[in-house]
mmCIF file of C-alpha atoms in Angstrom:
data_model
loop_
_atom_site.group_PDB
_atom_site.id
_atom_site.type_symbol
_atom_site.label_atom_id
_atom_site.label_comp_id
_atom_site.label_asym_id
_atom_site.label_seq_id
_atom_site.Cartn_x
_atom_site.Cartn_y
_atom_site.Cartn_z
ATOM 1 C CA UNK A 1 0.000 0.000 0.000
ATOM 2 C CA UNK A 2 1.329 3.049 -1.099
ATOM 3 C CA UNK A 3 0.861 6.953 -0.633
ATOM 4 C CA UNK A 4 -1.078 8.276 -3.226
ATOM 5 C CA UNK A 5 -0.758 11.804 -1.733
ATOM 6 C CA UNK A 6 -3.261 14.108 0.183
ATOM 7 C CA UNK A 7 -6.793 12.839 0.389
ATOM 8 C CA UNK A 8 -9.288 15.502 -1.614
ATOM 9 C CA UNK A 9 -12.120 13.204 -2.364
ATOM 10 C CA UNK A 10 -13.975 10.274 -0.299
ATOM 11 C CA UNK A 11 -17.637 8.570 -0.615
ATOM 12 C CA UNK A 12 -18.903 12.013 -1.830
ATOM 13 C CA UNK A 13 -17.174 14.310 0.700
ATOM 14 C CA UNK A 14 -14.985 16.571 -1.090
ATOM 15 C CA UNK A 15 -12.098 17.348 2.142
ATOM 16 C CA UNK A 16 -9.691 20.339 1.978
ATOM 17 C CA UNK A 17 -7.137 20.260 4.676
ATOM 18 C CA UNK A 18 -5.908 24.090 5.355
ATOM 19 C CA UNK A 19 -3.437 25.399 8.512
ATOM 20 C CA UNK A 20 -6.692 26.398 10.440
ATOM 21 C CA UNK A 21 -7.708 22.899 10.267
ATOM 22 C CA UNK A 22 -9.829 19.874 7.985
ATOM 23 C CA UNK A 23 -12.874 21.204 6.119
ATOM 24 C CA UNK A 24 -15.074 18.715 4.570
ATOM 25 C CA UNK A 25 -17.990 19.573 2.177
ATOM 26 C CA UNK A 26 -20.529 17.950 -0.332
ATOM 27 C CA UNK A 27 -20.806 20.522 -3.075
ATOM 28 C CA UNK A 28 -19.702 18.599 -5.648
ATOM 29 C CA UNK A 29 -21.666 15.616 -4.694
ATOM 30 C CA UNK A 30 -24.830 17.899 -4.266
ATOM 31 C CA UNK A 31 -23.940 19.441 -7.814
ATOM 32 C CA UNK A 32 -23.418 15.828 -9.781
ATOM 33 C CA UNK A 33 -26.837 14.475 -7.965
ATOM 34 C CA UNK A 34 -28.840 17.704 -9.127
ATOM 35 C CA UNK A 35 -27.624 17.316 -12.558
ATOM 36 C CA UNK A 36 -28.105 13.418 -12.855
ATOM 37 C CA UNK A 37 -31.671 14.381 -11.504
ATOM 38 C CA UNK A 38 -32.442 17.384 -14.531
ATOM 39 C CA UNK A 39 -32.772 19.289 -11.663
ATOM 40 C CA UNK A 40 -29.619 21.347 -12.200
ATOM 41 C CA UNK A 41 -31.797 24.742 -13.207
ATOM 42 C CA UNK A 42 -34.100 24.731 -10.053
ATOM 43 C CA UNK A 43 -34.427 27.436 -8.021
ATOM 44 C CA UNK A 44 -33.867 27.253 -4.669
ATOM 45 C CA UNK A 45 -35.903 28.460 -1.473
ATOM 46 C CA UNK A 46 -35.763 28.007 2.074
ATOM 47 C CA UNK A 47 -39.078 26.127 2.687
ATOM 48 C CA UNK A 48 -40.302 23.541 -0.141
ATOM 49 C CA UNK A 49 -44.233 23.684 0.505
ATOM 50 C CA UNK A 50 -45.769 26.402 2.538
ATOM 51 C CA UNK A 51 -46.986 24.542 5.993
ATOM 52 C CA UNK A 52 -50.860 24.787 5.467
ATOM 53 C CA UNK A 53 -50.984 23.119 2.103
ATOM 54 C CA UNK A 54 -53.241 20.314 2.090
ATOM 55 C CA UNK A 55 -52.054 17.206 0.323
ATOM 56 C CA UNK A 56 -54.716 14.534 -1.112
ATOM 57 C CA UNK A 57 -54.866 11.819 -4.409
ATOM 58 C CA UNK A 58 -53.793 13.056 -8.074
ATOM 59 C CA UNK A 59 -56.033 10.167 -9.564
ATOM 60 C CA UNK A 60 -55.269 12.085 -12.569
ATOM 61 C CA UNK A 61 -51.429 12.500 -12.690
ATOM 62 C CA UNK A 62 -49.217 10.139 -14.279
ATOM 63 C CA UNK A 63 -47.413 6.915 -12.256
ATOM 64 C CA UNK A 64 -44.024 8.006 -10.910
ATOM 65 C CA UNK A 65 -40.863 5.570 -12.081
ATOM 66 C CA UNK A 66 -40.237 4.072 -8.421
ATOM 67 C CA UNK A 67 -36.613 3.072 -9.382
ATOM 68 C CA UNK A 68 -36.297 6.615 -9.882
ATOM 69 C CA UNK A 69 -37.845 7.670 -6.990
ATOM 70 C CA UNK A 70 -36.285 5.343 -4.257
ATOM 71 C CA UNK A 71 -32.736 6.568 -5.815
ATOM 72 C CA UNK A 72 -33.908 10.082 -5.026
ATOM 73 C CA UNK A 73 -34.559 9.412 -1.355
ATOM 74 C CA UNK A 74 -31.931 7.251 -0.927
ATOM 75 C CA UNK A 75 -29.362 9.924 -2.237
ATOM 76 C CA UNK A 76 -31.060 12.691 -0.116
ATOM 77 C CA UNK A 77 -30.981 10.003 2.481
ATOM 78 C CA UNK A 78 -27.385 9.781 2.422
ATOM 79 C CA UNK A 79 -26.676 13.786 1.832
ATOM 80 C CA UNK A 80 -28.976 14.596 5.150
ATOM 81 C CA UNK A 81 -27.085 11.292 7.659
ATOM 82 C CA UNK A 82 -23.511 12.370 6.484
ATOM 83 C CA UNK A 83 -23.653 15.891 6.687
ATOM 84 C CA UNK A 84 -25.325 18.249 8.294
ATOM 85 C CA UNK A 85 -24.228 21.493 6.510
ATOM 86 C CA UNK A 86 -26.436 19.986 3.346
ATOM 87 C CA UNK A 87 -29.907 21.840 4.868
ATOM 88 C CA UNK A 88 -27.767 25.141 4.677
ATOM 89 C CA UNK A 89 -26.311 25.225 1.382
ATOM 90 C CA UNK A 90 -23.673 27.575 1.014
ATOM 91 C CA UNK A 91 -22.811 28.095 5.000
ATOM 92 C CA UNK A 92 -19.382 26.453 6.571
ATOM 93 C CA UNK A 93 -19.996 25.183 9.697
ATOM 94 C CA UNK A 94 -16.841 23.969 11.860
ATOM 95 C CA UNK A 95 -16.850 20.921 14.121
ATOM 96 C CA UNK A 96 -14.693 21.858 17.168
ATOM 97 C CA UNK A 97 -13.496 19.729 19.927
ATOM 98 C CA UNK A 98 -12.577 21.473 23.860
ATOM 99 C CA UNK A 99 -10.593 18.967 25.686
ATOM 100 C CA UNK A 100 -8.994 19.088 29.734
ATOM 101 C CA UNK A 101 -7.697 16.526 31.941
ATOM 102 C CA UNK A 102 -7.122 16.764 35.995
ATOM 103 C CA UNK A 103 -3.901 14.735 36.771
ATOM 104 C CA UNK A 104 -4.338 12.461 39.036
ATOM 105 C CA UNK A 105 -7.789 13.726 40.070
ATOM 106 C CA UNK A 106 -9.339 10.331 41.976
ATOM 107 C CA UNK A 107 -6.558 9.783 44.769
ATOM 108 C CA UNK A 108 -7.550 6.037 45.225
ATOM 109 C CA UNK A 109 -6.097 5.075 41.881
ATOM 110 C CA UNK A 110 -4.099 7.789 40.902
ATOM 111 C CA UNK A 111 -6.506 7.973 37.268
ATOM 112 C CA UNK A 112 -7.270 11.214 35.617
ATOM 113 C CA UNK A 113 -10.233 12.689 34.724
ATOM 114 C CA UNK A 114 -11.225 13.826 30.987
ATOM 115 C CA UNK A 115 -13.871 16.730 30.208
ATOM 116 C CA UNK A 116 -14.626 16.979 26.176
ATOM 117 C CA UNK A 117 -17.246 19.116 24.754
ATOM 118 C CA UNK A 118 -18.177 19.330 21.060
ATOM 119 C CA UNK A 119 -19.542 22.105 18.923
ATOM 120 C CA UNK A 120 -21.070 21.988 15.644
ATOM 121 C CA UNK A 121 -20.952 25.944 14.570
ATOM 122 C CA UNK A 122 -22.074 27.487 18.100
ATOM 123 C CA UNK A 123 -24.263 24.510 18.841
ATOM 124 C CA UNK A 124 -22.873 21.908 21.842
ATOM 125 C CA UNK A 125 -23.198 18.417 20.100
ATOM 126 C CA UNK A 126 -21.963 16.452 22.779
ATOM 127 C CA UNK A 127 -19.731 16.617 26.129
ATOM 128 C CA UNK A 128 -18.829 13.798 28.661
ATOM 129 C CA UNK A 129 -16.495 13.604 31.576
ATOM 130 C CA UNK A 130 -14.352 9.787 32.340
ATOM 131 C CA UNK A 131 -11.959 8.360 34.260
ATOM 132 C CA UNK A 132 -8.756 7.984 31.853
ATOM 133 C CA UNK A 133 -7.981 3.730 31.676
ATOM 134 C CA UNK A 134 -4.611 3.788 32.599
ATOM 135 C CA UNK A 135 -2.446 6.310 34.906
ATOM 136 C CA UNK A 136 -0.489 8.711 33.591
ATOM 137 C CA UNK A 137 2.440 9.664 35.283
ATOM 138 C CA UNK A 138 2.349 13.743 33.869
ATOM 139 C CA UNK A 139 0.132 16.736 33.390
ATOM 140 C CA UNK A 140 1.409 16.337 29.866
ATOM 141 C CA UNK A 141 0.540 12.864 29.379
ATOM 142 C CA UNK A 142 -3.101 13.016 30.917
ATOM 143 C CA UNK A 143 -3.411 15.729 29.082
ATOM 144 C CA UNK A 144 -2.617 14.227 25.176
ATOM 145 C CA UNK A 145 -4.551 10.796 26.382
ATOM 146 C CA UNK A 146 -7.895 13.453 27.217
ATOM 147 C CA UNK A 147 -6.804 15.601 23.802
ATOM 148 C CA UNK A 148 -6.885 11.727 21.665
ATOM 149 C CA UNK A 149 -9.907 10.541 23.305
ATOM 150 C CA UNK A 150 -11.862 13.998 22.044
ATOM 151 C CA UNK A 151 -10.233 13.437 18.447
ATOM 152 C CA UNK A 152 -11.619 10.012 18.760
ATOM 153 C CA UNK A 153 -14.684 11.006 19.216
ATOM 154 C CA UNK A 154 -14.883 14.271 16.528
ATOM 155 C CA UNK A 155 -13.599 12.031 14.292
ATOM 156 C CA UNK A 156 -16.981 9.525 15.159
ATOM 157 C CA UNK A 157 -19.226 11.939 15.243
ATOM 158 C CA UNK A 158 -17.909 13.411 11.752
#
């Protein structure tokens, strides 16, 4: 296995890495999926059917190709479980992980305590507190074994 060199494109997600950090997008996916669709020349709005609309039965309307269809939803499927930027087109939103670690903070077994938190934009995603597994022996080390547990978990949650 061999380097092939830096990693732009992956199961849709387009990824740019920059100093400031990874950025990962689905433009071009979202782009390829409205053109294999005709649906390229749409216009876009912010709400897709005003919220008092009443739905019933178009006896009259023609069938709809359900291979078609079902590769529709299951694309849109996809877009809206992989990424949530995808409702808001257009709009970056960073994932950013807060990490600290109290050396030896339990004085029965000498184990650290973690504290991560997890932002999505200015929303909190997820945060957790544990007991590190094993004992670390410097403020240092407790801290880089709390600091790869939260890229551990940004890395799931991504």
């Amino acid at each position: 296995m061999g380097m092939i060199g830096e990693l732009n494109f992956f199961l849709g997600l387009q990824i740019k890495q920059t100093s400031i950090g990874t950025m990962i997008h689905q433009q071009k996916y979202i782009k390829e999926l409205l053109k294999k669709l005709n649906m390229d020349s749409s216009k876009s709005i912010d709400t897709l059917i005003a919220t008092a609309t009443k739905l019933d039965l178009d006896e009259e309307g023609k069938s709809v190709e359900q291979k078609l269809y079902r590769g529709m939803i299951g694309s849109l499927l996809y877009l809206t479980a992989s990424r949530p930027d995808i409702v808001f087109r257009g709009y970056n939103f960073d994932l950013v992980g807060y990490v600290d670690a109290d050396y030896v903070g339990f004085h029965v077994d000498k184990k650290c305590t973690s504290g991560t938190t997890h932002f999505l934009g200015s929303c909190l995603v997820s945060w957790g507190t544990r007991k590190q597994n094993s004992v670390a022996l410097s403020t240092a080390e407790a801290e880089y074994v709390a600091a790869t547990s939260c890229c551990a978990e940004l890395l799931w949650i991504i």
